Short mmCIF file of C-alpha atoms in Angstrom, two decimals:
data_model
loop_
_atom_site.label_atom_id
_atom_site.label_comp_id
_atom_site.label_asym_id
_atom_site.label_seq_id
_atom_site.Cartn_x
_atom_site.Cartn_y
_atom_site.Cartn_z
CA MET A 1 0.00 0.00 0.00
CA ASN A 2 1.37 3.43 -0.89
CA ARG A 3 1.47 5.08 2.53
CA ARG A 4 1.93 8.58 1.14
CA HIS A 5 -1.17 8.09 -0.98
CA CYS A 6 -3.21 6.80 2.04
CA ALA A 7 -2.13 9.71 4.19
CA ALA A 8 -3.05 12.21 1.50
CA ALA A 9 -6.42 10.51 1.08
CA ALA A 10 -7.11 10.77 4.79
CA ILE A 11 -6.36 14.49 4.77
CA THR A 12 -8.74 14.88 1.87
CA LEU A 13 -11.39 13.42 4.18
CA VAL A 14 -10.85 16.28 6.57
CA CYS A 15 -11.08 18.87 3.85
CA ALA A 16 -14.60 17.58 3.22
CA LEU A 17 -15.46 17.66 6.91
CA GLY A 18 -17.00 21.09 6.64
CA LEU A 19 -19.70 19.65 4.44
CA LEU A 20 -20.60 17.12 7.11
CA THR A 21 -20.87 19.61 9.94
CA VAL A 22 -23.87 21.28 8.30
CA PRO A 23 -26.89 20.49 10.50
CA VAL A 24 -29.03 17.75 9.09
CA GLN A 25 -31.99 20.12 8.93
CA ALA A 26 -30.22 21.87 6.08
CA MET A 27 -29.69 18.67 4.16
CA ALA A 28 -31.99 17.64 1.37
CA ALA A 29 -34.48 15.06 2.46
CA PRO A 30 -33.43 11.55 1.45
CA THR A 31 -35.14 10.04 -1.53
CA PRO A 32 -37.83 7.68 -0.25
CA ASP A 33 -37.44 3.98 -0.94
CA SER A 34 -39.51 2.64 -3.78
CA SER A 35 -41.51 0.62 -1.25
CA PRO A 36 -41.21 2.40 2.09
CA SER A 37 -42.22 0.62 5.25
CA PRO A 38 -45.33 1.89 7.06
CA SER A 39 -43.20 3.21 9.93
CA ALA A 40 -41.05 5.29 7.60
CA SER A 41 -43.87 6.85 5.64
CA ALA A 42 -46.15 9.61 6.81
CA PRO A 43 -48.91 8.14 8.96
CA ALA A 44 -52.42 8.31 7.64
CA THR A 45 -54.32 11.19 9.21
CA PRO A 46 -57.94 10.31 9.95
CA THR A 47 -60.58 12.90 9.47
CA ALA A 48 -61.63 14.38 12.77
CA PRO A 49 -64.97 12.87 13.71
CA GLY A 50 -67.84 14.66 15.34
CA SER A 51 -67.62 16.57 18.58
CA SER A 52 -69.00 13.95 20.96
CA GLU A 53 -67.01 13.24 24.11
CA GLN A 54 -66.28 9.74 22.89
CA ASP A 55 -65.01 11.01 19.54
CA LEU A 56 -62.79 13.59 21.21
CA GLU A 57 -61.36 10.91 23.49
CA LYS A 58 -60.45 8.84 20.44
CA ILE A 59 -58.78 11.87 18.89
CA ARG A 60 -56.86 12.48 22.11
CA GLU A 61 -55.59 8.91 22.08
CA GLN A 62 -54.59 9.17 18.42
CA ILE A 63 -52.73 12.42 19.00
CA GLU A 64 -51.00 10.99 22.06
CA THR A 65 -49.88 7.95 20.04
CA LEU A 66 -48.53 10.11 17.23
CA TYR A 67 -46.54 12.29 19.62
CA ARG A 68 -45.25 9.20 21.43
CA LYS A 69 -43.91 7.88 18.12
CA ALA A 70 -42.40 11.27 17.36
CA GLY A 71 -40.73 11.22 20.79
CA ALA A 72 -39.17 7.82 20.10
CA ALA A 73 -37.90 9.05 16.73
CA THR A 74 -36.54 12.18 18.39
CA ASP A 75 -34.43 10.01 20.71
CA ALA A 76 -33.08 8.16 17.67
CA TYR A 77 -32.30 11.50 15.99
CA ASN A 78 -30.56 12.90 19.07
CA LEU A 79 -28.45 9.77 19.53
CA ALA A 80 -27.41 9.77 15.86
CA GLU A 81 -26.52 13.45 16.12
CA GLU A 82 -24.43 12.85 19.24
CA GLN A 83 -22.59 9.96 17.59
CA ALA A 84 -22.04 11.97 14.41
CA GLU A 85 -20.47 14.78 16.42
CA LYS A 86 -18.20 12.26 18.12
CA GLN A 87 -17.14 10.79 14.78
CA SER A 88 -16.44 14.27 13.39
CA GLY A 89 -14.22 15.01 16.37
CA GLU A 90 -12.35 11.74 15.91
CA ILE A 91 -11.72 12.49 12.25
CA VAL A 92 -10.30 15.91 13.13
CA LYS A 93 -7.95 14.35 15.73
CA LEU A 94 -6.84 11.65 13.32
CA ALA A 95 -6.21 14.21 10.58
CA LYS A 96 -3.96 16.18 12.90
CA ALA A 97 -2.14 12.98 13.85
CA ILE A 98 -1.65 12.19 10.15
CA VAL A 99 -0.23 15.64 9.44
CA ASP A 100 2.10 15.40 12.45
CA GLY A 101 3.12 11.89 11.39
CA GLN A 102 3.98 13.02 7.90
CA ALA A 103 6.13 15.84 9.25
CA ARG A 104 7.91 13.43 11.59
CA ILE A 105 8.58 10.96 8.76
CA ALA A 106 10.09 13.75 6.66
CA GLU A 107 12.33 14.74 9.57
CA LEU A 108 13.47 11.17 10.20
CA LYS A 109 14.19 10.60 6.52
CA ASP A 110 16.32 13.75 6.51
CA ARG A 111 18.30 12.44 9.47
CA ALA A 112 18.74 9.02 7.88
CA GLY A 113 19.83 10.70 4.65
CA ALA A 114 22.37 12.81 6.50
CA GLN A 115 23.87 9.69 8.05
CA ALA A 116 24.06 7.99 4.66
CA ARG A 117 25.71 11.04 3.08
CA GLU A 118 28.26 11.18 5.88
CA GLN A 119 29.19 7.54 5.29
CA TYR A 120 29.53 8.21 1.56
CA ARG A 121 31.90 11.14 2.16
CA THR A 122 34.11 8.97 4.38
CA GLY A 123 34.34 6.12 1.96
CA GLY A 124 31.56 4.09 3.51
CA LEU A 125 32.96 4.31 7.05
CA PRO A 126 31.73 6.70 9.73
CA PRO A 127 34.39 8.80 11.56
CA GLY A 128 34.30 6.46 14.54
CA ALA A 129 35.05 3.45 12.38
CA GLN A 130 38.05 5.21 10.84
CA LEU A 131 39.44 5.94 14.27
CA VAL A 132 39.23 2.24 15.14
CA LEU A 133 41.96 1.69 12.56
CA SER A 134 44.28 4.05 14.40
CA ASP A 135 47.37 2.72 16.23
CA ASP A 136 46.75 5.10 19.11
CA PRO A 137 45.03 3.09 21.96
CA GLN A 138 43.12 6.10 23.26
CA LEU A 139 41.88 7.01 19.80
CA PHE A 140 40.95 3.36 19.32
CA LEU A 141 38.80 3.34 22.49
CA ASP A 142 37.20 6.64 21.52
CA GLY A 143 36.51 5.25 18.10
CA VAL A 144 34.77 2.18 19.50
CA ASN A 145 32.45 4.38 21.55
CA LYS A 146 31.69 6.59 18.57
CA VAL A 147 30.92 3.58 16.41
CA ARG A 148 28.51 2.22 19.00
CA THR A 149 26.86 5.61 19.39
CA SER A 150 26.53 6.02 15.64
CA GLN A 151 25.10 2.54 15.19
CA GLN A 152 22.60 3.08 17.98
CA ALA A 153 21.53 6.41 16.53
CA ALA A 154 20.99 4.85 13.12
CA LYS A 155 18.95 2.01 14.62
CA THR A 156 16.88 4.48 16.63
CA VAL A 157 16.10 6.59 13.56
CA LEU A 158 15.11 3.57 11.49
CA ALA A 159 12.99 2.08 14.29
CA GLU A 160 11.16 5.35 14.85
CA LEU A 161 10.69 5.78 11.13
CA ASN A 162 9.07 2.34 10.87
CA ARG A 163 6.84 2.99 13.90
CA THR A 164 5.74 6.34 12.57
CA GLN A 165 4.92 4.88 9.16
CA GLU A 166 2.89 2.10 10.81
CA ASP A 167 1.06 4.65 12.98
CA LEU A 168 0.34 6.76 9.92
CA GLU A 169 -1.19 3.78 8.17
CA THR A 170 -3.32 3.02 11.23
CA TYR A 171 -4.49 6.64 11.48
CA THR A 172 -5.49 6.55 7.83
CA GLN A 173 -7.50 3.36 8.28
CA ASP A 174 -9.16 4.73 11.44
CA ALA A 175 -10.07 7.95 9.65
CA SER A 176 -11.73 5.94 6.89
CA THR A 177 -13.66 3.86 9.45
CA ASN A 178 -14.86 6.96 11.31
CA TRP A 179 -15.87 8.55 8.03
CA GLN A 180 -18.09 5.55 7.26
CA LYS A 181 -19.63 5.69 10.75
CA LEU A 182 -20.26 9.40 10.31
CA GLU A 183 -22.07 8.80 7.05
CA THR A 184 -24.17 6.05 8.65
CA ASN A 185 -25.22 8.32 11.51
CA ARG A 186 -26.09 11.13 9.11
CA VAL A 187 -28.39 8.76 7.23
CA ARG A 188 -30.00 7.68 10.52
CA GLN A 189 -30.53 11.34 11.42
CA ALA A 190 -32.22 12.08 8.11
CA LYS A 191 -34.55 9.07 8.43
CA ALA A 192 -35.44 9.94 12.03
CA LYS A 193 -36.09 13.57 11.08
CA LYS A 194 -38.44 12.48 8.31
CA LYS A 195 -40.36 10.24 10.69
CA ILE A 196 -40.57 12.93 13.38
CA ASN A 197 -41.93 15.50 10.97
CA ALA A 198 -44.47 13.03 9.59
CA GLN A 199 -45.82 12.11 13.04
CA ILE A 200 -45.99 15.70 14.23
CA ALA A 201 -47.65 16.87 11.00
CA ALA A 202 -50.27 14.12 11.31
CA ALA A 203 -51.04 15.07 14.93
CA GLU A 204 -51.24 18.77 14.12
CA LYS A 205 -53.49 18.14 11.14
CA LEU A 206 -55.82 16.02 13.24
CA GLU A 207 -56.07 18.70 15.92
CA SER A 208 -56.45 21.52 13.38
CA GLN A 209 -59.66 19.95 12.08
CA LEU A 210 -61.36 20.66 15.40
CA GLU A 211 -63.24 23.80 16.26
CA LYS A 212 -61.80 26.16 18.88
CA GLU A 213 -64.21 24.89 21.57
CA GLU A 214 -63.39 21.29 20.70
CA ARG A 215 -59.66 21.98 21.02
CA ALA A 216 -60.26 23.44 24.46
CA ARG A 217 -62.23 20.34 25.46
CA LEU A 218 -59.49 18.16 24.01
CA ARG A 219 -56.96 19.96 26.21
CA GLN A 220 -59.18 19.31 29.22
CA LEU A 221 -59.45 15.64 28.30
CA GLU A 222 -55.65 15.46 28.23
CA GLN A 223 -55.49 16.97 31.70
CA ASP A 224 -58.22 14.67 33.00
CA ALA A 225 -56.37 11.61 31.69
CA ALA A 226 -53.16 12.80 33.38
CA ASN A 227 -55.01 13.43 36.64
CA ARG A 228 -56.55 9.95 36.60
CA ALA A 229 -53.18 8.35 36.00
CA GLN A 230 -51.60 10.43 38.78
CA SER A 231 -54.36 9.52 41.25
CA ALA A 232 -54.04 5.82 40.42
CA TRP A 233 -50.26 6.01 40.86
CA LEU A 234 -50.50 7.79 44.21
CA ALA A 235 -53.04 5.23 45.42
CA THR A 236 -50.72 2.31 44.72
CA ARG A 237 -47.41 3.98 45.58
CA PRO A 238 -45.67 2.63 48.68
CA ALA A 239 -44.72 5.02 51.44
CA PRO A 240 -41.51 6.83 50.48
CA ASN A 241 -38.27 6.08 52.25
CA VAL A 242 -38.01 9.43 54.06
CA ALA A 243 -34.39 8.93 55.07
CA VAL A 244 -33.33 8.50 51.44
CA SER A 245 -35.72 10.82 49.66
CA GLY A 246 -34.86 13.63 52.03
CA ALA A 247 -31.12 13.41 51.33
CA THR A 248 -31.07 15.57 48.21
CA THR A 249 -27.53 16.48 47.21
CA ALA A 250 -26.27 19.93 46.34
CA ALA A 251 -25.94 18.79 42.71
CA GLY A 252 -29.52 17.52 42.75
CA GLU A 253 -30.77 20.83 44.10
CA ALA A 254 -28.83 22.70 41.40
CA ALA A 255 -30.29 20.46 38.69
CA VAL A 256 -33.84 21.01 39.97
CA ALA A 257 -33.25 24.77 40.17
CA PHE A 258 -32.08 24.85 36.55
CA ALA A 259 -34.93 22.70 35.26
CA THR A 260 -37.68 24.62 37.06
CA ALA A 261 -36.21 27.90 35.83
CA GLN A 262 -37.01 26.75 32.28
CA ILE A 263 -40.76 26.44 32.95
CA GLY A 264 -42.73 28.16 30.21
CA LYS A 265 -40.16 27.59 27.45
CA PRO A 266 -41.47 25.70 24.40
CA TYR A 267 -40.80 22.11 23.45
CA VAL A 268 -38.75 21.80 20.27
CA TRP A 269 -37.50 18.39 19.25
CA GLY A 270 -33.72 18.11 19.26
CA ALA A 271 -33.38 21.32 21.32
CA THR A 272 -31.06 21.67 24.31
CA GLY A 273 -31.75 25.28 25.20
CA PRO A 274 -31.45 27.96 26.09
CA GLY A 275 -34.70 29.07 24.48
CA SER A 276 -36.37 25.67 24.01
CA TYR A 277 -35.94 22.01 24.97
CA ASP A 278 -37.07 18.53 24.20
CA CYS A 279 -37.55 16.20 27.17
CA SER A 280 -34.02 14.83 27.46
CA GLY A 281 -32.52 18.11 26.33
CA LEU A 282 -33.98 19.63 29.51
CA THR A 283 -32.75 16.91 31.87
CA SER A 284 -29.28 16.63 30.32
CA GLN A 285 -28.74 20.38 30.41
CA ALA A 286 -30.03 20.61 33.98
CA TRP A 287 -27.50 18.06 35.19
CA ALA A 288 -24.74 19.61 33.08
CA ALA A 289 -25.47 22.91 34.84
CA ALA A 290 -25.14 21.03 38.14
CA GLY A 291 -21.68 19.84 37.14
CA ARG A 292 -22.68 16.25 36.34
CA PRO A 293 -22.81 15.62 32.57
CA ILE A 294 -25.17 12.76 31.67
CA PRO A 295 -26.16 11.05 28.39
CA ARG A 296 -28.12 13.20 25.94
CA THR A 297 -31.14 10.96 25.28
CA SER A 298 -33.75 9.46 27.60
CA GLN A 299 -32.98 5.97 26.31
CA GLU A 300 -29.26 6.37 27.03
CA GLN A 301 -30.05 7.91 30.41
CA TRP A 302 -32.10 4.80 31.21
CA ARG A 303 -29.43 2.47 29.87
CA LEU A 304 -26.36 4.02 31.47
CA LEU A 305 -27.35 5.79 34.69
CA PRO A 306 -27.71 3.95 38.03
CA ARG A 307 -31.26 2.75 38.68
CA ILE A 308 -32.99 3.09 42.02
CA ASP A 309 -36.22 1.93 43.57
CA ILE A 310 -39.07 4.34 42.97
CA GLN A 311 -39.82 4.61 46.69
CA ASP A 312 -36.27 5.89 47.27
CA MET A 313 -36.33 8.67 44.68
CA ARG A 314 -35.42 12.19 45.68
CA PRO A 315 -35.48 15.57 43.91
CA GLY A 316 -33.10 15.59 40.96
CA ASP A 317 -33.67 11.94 40.07
CA LEU A 318 -34.93 11.23 36.56
CA ILE A 319 -38.13 9.30 35.91
CA ILE A 320 -38.10 7.41 32.63
CA TYR A 321 -41.46 6.83 30.94
CA HIS A 322 -42.99 4.33 28.53
CA ALA A 323 -41.71 0.88 27.61
CA ASP A 324 -39.31 2.29 25.02
CA ALA A 325 -37.84 4.87 27.45
CA SER A 326 -38.88 7.60 25.03
CA HIS A 327 -39.68 10.27 27.63
CA VAL A 328 -38.04 11.60 30.77
CA GLY A 329 -38.88 14.07 33.50
CA MET A 330 -37.05 15.30 36.59
CA TYR A 331 -38.55 14.55 39.99
CA VAL A 332 -38.90 17.73 42.06
CA GLY A 333 -40.59 16.27 45.16
CA ASP A 334 -44.15 15.99 46.42
CA GLY A 335 -45.08 13.56 43.66
CA ALA A 336 -44.32 16.03 40.85
CA ILE A 337 -41.93 16.32 37.92
CA VAL A 338 -40.73 19.12 35.68
CA HIS A 339 -40.59 18.09 32.04
CA SER A 340 -40.89 19.24 28.44
CA PRO A 341 -43.97 17.31 27.23
CA ARG A 342 -44.25 17.43 23.44
CA PRO A 343 -44.55 19.73 20.40
CA GLY A 344 -47.11 22.44 21.01
CA ARG A 345 -46.51 22.40 24.76
CA HIS A 346 -44.09 24.11 27.14
CA VAL A 347 -41.81 23.05 29.99
CA THR A 348 -44.14 22.54 32.93
CA LEU A 349 -44.83 20.78 36.21
CA ALA A 350 -46.86 17.56 36.10
CA GLY A 351 -47.72 14.60 38.26
CA ALA A 352 -44.90 12.06 38.39
CA GLY A 353 -47.43 9.29 37.76
CA SER A 354 -49.31 11.03 34.95
CA MET A 355 -47.57 8.78 32.41
CA LYS A 356 -46.57 5.14 32.53
CA ILE A 357 -43.35 4.91 34.55
CA LEU A 358 -40.60 2.61 33.35
CA GLY A 359 -38.17 3.33 36.17
CA VAL A 360 -36.02 5.86 37.99
CA VAL A 361 -32.33 6.71 37.55
CA ARG A 362 -30.00 8.82 39.69
CA PRO A 363 -27.28 10.87 37.96
CA ASP A 364 -25.32 11.61 41.17
CA ARG A 365 -25.41 8.20 42.81
#
C-alpha cells in the first residue's frame, strides 16, 4: 500500500469535513425507498370525527400515540446526532495525527539521509570506524564508543521511522472507518427527522380539524387523563423512604433549580436550550449545569445511569417513561416532575405518575 497516498487521502477526508458539519436540517431530504415501510412513511391522518365526548377521546388517544412515536424518533435522531459529532471530532484528531506523522517521517528521513551522506563522504565508514583503525590506543577506544553511538543512533532513527509509518497507516484506516460511521449516523438522522416530521404533522393536522371549543375540550381531556393516571399512581405507591428521599444532594438541588427555571419555554424536538428544549434536552442540560454531565437521550439515560427503587427517589432523580424509554422528566418532590412534554406544549410541572413509569435513575449516585 502506498502510505503517502493513504495519508493524503485521509487528509482529503478532513477537507470535506465542513460539508458534514452542516446540520441535518439543512440537508436535502433523502429520496424515499420505492416501497417504504409503514413506519417510515407519513402516517395516515384520519378525518376528525364529530364533537361527541367519545369522539374527542379517540382523537386524544390518536394524538398521544402520534406524539409518542415522534418522541421515540426524536431520541433516535438525538443519539445519531451525538454519535455523528463524536465521529467528526475523531476524524479531526486523526487528521492532525496524520499531518504530524507526515512531518515526523520527513524529519526522520532527513536524518537518515544525513547519516548515509556522511558515510559516503568517508568512503563508507563513519568517523568512529576510521578511528578504530588508528594505532593510538586512546583514539581506538574513543573510536569504539563513537561507532557504537553512531550505530545506535541509526537504529533508533530507522525504528522510529518504521513505527511512525505504521502509525500513519493506522491513522489513515481509522479515519476511513470513522468517516463511514459518520455517514451512517447522518443517514440515521435524516430518516429519524423524516419520521418525526411526519408524526408531528399528522397530529397537528388532526387537531387543526377541530373547532376552537373542541380543542379546548381536548386539552381538558388530556389533563383529566393525566389526573386519573396520577391519582391511580398515588393510590398504589408505597410510602416513600423518608431517610433516602430527604437526602437531596447539592448537585440535585442545582439540577432542579435549573430545570424549574425553564418552565414556560417551548418544546422543540432536538433542542437543548437555552430558548427551548425537548424532554431529554432539559434533563441533560439541567445536570450539566449542576456539574454532572449525563447522556443526551432518555434511552441512554435509562441504559447508562444507576437505577434506584421508585420509593427511594429524591429531587433531581430522573423518571423514565414508557416501555421504550422515550420520555423523561425530573422529579422535584411531592409527587411532581418538571418536564418538556411534546410539540405544542411548554416546559411545565406535572404529576410524576401522569404517564406510565418505566423506572427511575440517579445521575449523582
